[in-house]
PDB file of C-alpha atoms in Angstrom:
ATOM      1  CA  UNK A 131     135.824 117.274  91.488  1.00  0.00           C
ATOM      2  CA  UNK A 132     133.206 116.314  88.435  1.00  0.00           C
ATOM      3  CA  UNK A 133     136.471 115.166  86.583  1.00  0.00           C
ATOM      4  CA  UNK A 134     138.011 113.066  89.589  1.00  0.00           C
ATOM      5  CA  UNK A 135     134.714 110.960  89.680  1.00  0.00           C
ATOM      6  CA  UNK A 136     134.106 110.428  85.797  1.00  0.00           C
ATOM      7  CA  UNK A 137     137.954 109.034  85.711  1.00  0.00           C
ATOM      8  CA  UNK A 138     137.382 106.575  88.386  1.00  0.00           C
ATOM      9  CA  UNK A 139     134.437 105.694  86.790  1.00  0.00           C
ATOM     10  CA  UNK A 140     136.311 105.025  83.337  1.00  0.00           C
ATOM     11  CA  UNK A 141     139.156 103.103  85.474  1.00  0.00           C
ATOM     12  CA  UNK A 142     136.512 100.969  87.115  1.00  0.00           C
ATOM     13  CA  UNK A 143     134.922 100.914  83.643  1.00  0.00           C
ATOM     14  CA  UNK A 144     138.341  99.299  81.935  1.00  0.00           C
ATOM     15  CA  UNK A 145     138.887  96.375  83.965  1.00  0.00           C
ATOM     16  CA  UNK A 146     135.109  94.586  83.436  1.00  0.00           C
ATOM     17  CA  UNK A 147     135.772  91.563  81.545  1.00  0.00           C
ATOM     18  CA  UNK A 148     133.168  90.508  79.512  1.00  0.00           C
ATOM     19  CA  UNK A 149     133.013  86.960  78.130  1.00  0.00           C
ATOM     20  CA  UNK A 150     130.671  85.561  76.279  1.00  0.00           C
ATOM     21  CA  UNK A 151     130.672  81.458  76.073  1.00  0.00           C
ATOM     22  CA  UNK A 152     131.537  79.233  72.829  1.00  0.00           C
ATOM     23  CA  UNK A 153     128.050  77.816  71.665  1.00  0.00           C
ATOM     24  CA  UNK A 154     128.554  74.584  70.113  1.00  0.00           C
ATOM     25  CA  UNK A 155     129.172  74.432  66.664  1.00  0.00           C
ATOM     26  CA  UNK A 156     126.430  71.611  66.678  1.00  0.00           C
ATOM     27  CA  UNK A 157     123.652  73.783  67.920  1.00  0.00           C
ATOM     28  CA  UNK A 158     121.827  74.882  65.124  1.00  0.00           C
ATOM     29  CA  UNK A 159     119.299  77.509  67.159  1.00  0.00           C
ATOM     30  CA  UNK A 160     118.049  75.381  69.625  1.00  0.00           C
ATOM     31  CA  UNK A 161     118.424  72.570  67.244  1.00  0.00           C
ATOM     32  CA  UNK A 162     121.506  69.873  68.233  1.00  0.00           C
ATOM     33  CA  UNK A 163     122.761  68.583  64.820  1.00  0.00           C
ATOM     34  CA  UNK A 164     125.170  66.234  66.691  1.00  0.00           C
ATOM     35  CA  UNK A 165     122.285  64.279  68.380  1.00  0.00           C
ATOM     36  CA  UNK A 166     121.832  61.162  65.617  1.00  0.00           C
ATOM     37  CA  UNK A 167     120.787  57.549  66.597  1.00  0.00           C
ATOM     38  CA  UNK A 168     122.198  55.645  67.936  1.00  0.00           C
ATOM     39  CA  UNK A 169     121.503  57.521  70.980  1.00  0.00           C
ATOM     40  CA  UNK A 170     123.737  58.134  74.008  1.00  0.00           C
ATOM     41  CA  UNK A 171     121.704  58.327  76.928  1.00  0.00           C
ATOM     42  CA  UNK A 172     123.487  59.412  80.639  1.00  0.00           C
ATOM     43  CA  UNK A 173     121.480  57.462  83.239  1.00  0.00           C
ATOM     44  CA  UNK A 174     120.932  58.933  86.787  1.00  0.00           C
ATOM     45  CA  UNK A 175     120.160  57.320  89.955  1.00  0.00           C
ATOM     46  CA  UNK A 176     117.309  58.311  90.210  1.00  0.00           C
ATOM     47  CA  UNK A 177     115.759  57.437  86.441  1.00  0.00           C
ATOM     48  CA  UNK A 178     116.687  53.718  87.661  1.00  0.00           C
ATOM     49  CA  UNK A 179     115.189  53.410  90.676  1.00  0.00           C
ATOM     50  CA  UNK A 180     111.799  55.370  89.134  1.00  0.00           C
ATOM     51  CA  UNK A 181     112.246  52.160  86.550  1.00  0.00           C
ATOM     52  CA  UNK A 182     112.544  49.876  88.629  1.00  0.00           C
ATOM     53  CA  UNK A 183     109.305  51.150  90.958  1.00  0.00           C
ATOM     54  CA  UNK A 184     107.611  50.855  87.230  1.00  0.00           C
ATOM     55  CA  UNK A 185     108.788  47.219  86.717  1.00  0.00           C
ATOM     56  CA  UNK A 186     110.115  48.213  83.002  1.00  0.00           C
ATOM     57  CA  UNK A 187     112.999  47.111  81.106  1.00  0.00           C
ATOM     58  CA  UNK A 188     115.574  49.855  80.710  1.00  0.00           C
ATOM     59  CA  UNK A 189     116.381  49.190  76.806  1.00  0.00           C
ATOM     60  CA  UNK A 190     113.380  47.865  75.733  1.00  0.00           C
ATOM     61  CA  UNK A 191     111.324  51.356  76.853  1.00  0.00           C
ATOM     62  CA  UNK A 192     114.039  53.697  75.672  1.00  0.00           C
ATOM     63  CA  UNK A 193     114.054  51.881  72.111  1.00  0.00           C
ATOM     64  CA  UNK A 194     110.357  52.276  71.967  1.00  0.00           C
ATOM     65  CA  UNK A 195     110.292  55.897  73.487  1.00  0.00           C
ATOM     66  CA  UNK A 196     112.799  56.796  70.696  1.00  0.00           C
ATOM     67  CA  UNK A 197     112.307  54.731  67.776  1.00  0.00           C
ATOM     68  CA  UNK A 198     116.243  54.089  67.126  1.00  0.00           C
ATOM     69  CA  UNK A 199     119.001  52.324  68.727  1.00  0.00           C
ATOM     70  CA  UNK A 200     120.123  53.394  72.420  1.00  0.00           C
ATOM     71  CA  UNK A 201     123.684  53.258  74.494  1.00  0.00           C
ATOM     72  CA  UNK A 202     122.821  53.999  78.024  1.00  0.00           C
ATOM     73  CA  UNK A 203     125.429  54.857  79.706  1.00  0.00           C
ATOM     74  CA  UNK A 204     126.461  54.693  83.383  1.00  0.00           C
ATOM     75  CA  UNK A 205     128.915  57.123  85.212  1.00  0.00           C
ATOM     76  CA  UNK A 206     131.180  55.947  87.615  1.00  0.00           C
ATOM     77  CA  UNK A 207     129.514  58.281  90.110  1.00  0.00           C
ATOM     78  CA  UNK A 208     126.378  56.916  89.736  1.00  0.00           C
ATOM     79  CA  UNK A 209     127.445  53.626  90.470  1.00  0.00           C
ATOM     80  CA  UNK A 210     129.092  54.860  93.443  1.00  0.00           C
ATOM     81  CA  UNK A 211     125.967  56.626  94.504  1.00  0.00           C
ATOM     82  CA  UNK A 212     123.779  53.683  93.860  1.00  0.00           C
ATOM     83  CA  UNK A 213     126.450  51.332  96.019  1.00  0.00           C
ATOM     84  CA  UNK A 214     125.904  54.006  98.865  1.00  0.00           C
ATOM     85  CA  UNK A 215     122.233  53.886  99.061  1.00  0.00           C
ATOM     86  CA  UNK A 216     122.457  50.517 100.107  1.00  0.00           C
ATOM     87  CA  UNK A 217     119.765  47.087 100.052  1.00  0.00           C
ATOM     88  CA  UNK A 218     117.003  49.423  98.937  1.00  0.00           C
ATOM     89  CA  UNK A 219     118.318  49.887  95.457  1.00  0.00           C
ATOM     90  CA  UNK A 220     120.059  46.594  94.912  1.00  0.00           C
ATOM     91  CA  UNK A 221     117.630  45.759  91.991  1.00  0.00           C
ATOM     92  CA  UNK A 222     118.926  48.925  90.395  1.00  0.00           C
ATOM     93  CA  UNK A 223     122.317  48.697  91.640  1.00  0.00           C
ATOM     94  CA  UNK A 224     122.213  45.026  89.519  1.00  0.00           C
ATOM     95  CA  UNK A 225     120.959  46.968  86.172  1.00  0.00           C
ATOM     96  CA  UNK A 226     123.083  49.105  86.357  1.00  0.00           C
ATOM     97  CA  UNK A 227     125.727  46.195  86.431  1.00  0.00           C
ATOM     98  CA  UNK A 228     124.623  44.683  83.561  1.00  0.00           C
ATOM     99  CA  UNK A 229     127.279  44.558  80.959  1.00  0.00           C
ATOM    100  CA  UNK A 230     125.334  45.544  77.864  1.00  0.00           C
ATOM    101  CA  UNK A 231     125.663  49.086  78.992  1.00  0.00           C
ATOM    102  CA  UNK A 232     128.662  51.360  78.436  1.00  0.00           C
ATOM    103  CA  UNK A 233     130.831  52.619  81.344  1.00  0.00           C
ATOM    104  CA  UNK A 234     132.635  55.843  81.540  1.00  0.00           C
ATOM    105  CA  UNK A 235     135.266  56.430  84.302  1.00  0.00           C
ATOM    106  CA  UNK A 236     135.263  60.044  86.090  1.00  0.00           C
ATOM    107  CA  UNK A 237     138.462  61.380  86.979  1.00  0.00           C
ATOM    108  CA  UNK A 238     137.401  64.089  89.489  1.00  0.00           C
ATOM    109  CA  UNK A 239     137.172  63.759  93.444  1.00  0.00           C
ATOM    110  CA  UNK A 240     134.099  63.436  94.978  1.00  0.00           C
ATOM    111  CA  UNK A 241     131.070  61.606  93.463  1.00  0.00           C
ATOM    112  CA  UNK A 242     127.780  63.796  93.283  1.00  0.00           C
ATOM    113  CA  UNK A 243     126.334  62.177  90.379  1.00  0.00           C
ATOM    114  CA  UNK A 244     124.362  65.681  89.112  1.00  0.00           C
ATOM    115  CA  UNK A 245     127.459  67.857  88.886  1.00  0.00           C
ATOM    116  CA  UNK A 246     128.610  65.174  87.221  1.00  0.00           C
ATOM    117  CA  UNK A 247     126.232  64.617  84.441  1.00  0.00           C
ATOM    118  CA  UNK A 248     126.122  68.390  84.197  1.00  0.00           C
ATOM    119  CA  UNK A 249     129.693  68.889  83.360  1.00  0.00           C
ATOM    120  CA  UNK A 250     129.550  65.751  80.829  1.00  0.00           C
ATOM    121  CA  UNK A 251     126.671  67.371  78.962  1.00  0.00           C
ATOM    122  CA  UNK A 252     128.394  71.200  79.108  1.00  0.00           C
ATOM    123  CA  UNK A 253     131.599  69.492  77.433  1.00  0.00           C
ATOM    124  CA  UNK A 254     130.061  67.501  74.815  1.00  0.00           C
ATOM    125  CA  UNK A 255     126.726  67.517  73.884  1.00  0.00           C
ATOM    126  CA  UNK A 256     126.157  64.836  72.403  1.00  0.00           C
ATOM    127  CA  UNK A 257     124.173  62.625  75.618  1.00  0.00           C
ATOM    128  CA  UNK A 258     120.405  62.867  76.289  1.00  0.00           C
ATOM    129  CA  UNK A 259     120.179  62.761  79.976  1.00  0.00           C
ATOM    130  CA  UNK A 260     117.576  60.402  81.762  1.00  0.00           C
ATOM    131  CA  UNK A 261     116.911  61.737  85.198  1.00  0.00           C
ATOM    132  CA  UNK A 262     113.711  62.369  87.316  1.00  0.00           C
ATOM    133  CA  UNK A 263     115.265  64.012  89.516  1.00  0.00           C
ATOM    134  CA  UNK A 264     113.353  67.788  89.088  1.00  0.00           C
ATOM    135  CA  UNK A 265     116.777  69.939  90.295  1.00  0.00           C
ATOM    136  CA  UNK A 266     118.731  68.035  87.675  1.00  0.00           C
ATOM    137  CA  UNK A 267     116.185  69.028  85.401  1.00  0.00           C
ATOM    138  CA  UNK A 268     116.428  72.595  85.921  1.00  0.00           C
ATOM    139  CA  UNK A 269     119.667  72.539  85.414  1.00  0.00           C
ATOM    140  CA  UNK A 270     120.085  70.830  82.219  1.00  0.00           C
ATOM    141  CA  UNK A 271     116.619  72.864  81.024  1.00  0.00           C
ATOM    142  CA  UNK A 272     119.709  76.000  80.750  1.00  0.00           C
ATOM    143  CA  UNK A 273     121.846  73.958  78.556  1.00  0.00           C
ATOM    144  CA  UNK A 274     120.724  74.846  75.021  1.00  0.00           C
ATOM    145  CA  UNK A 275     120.172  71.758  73.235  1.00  0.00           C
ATOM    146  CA  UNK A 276     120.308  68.570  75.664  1.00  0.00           C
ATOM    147  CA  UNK A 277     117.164  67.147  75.537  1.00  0.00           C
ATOM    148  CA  UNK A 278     115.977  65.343  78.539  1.00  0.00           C
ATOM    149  CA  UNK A 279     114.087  61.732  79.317  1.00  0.00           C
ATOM    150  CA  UNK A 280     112.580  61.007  82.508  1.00  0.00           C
ATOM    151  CA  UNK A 281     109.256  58.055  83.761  1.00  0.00           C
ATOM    152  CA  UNK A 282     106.265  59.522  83.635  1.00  0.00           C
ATOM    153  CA  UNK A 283     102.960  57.347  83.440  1.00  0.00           C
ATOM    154  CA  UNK A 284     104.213  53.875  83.138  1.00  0.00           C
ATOM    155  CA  UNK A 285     106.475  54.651  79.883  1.00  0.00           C
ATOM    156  CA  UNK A 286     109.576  56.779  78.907  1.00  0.00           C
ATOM    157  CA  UNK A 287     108.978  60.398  78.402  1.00  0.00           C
ATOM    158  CA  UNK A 288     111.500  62.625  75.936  1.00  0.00           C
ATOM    159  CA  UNK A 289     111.525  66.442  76.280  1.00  0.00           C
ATOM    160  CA  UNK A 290     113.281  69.037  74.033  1.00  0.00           C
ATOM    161  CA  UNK A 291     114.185  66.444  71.353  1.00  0.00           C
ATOM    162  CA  UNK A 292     113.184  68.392  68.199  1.00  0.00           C
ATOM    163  CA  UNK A 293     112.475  64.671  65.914  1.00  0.00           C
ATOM    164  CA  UNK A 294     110.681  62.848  69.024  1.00  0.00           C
ATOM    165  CA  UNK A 295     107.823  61.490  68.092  1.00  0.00           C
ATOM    166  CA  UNK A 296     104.907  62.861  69.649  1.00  0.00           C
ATOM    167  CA  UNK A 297     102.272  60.359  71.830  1.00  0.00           C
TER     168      UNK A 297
END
């Protein structure tokens, strides 16, 4: 009887697969090595329409939060989320047009902009990602080295960036 249980046990045992993920060959610790200027920066919905409520210029307050040269960078899925929300956001909708920033096309169905951004920064990690949105947050907080940049106060905010500059 003892011997019939501890031999299911060991057959149960045998088929537990345990994985453990790739870290980044960038990550060094916590530190991202692959994070140099200039700076690629995923914008959310959200981060634009909390800059436009602030009345600040999108490149201007990044280049002074940072000190170096920025890319922001616009999702196709944001765009299509900002088109969605309608008049309310047209003065965000028409930053986000402008053509000094860099477009990248997503090839998945659907468009939820977080999952989005999420999967970007899980594949490479080379993107700081500028959201106020506070789930988004959480969920990038769990990425090891991806710092984040939200509006906070009337200026730029940049968390887990180990060479910010501190203010």
């Amino acid at each position: 009887m003892k011997g019939e249980i501890e031999g299911k046990k060991k057959a149960k045992g045998d088929n537990v697969v345990r994985e453990i993920p790739q870290v980044s060959s960038s990550l060094f610790f916590q530190y991202n090595t692959a994070l140099v200027p200039p700076y690629s920066i995923l914008v959310d919905t959200n981060f634009l329409s909390h800059t436009v409520q602030h009345k600040l210029p999108l490149l201007e307050t990044m280049m002074d939060c940072l000190y170096a040269k920025c890319i922001p960078i616009i999702t196709s899925c944001v765009m299509a989320e900002l088109e969605k929300l309608g008049q309310k956001y047209r003065i965000a909708l028409r930053i986000a047009r402008d053509e000094r920033w860099e477009r990248l096309k997503c090839d998945h169905k659907g468009v939820y902009a977080d999952d989005c951004l999420v999967e970007r920064v899980m594949k490479h990690k080379v993107y700081i990602v500028a959201t106020n949105d506070r789930d988004l947050k959480r969920r990038i907080r769990k990425i090891p080295g991806v710092p984040i940049m939200s509006v906070a106060r009337g200026k730029y905010v940049i968390e887990r960036l180990p060479d910010a500059p501190e203010k």
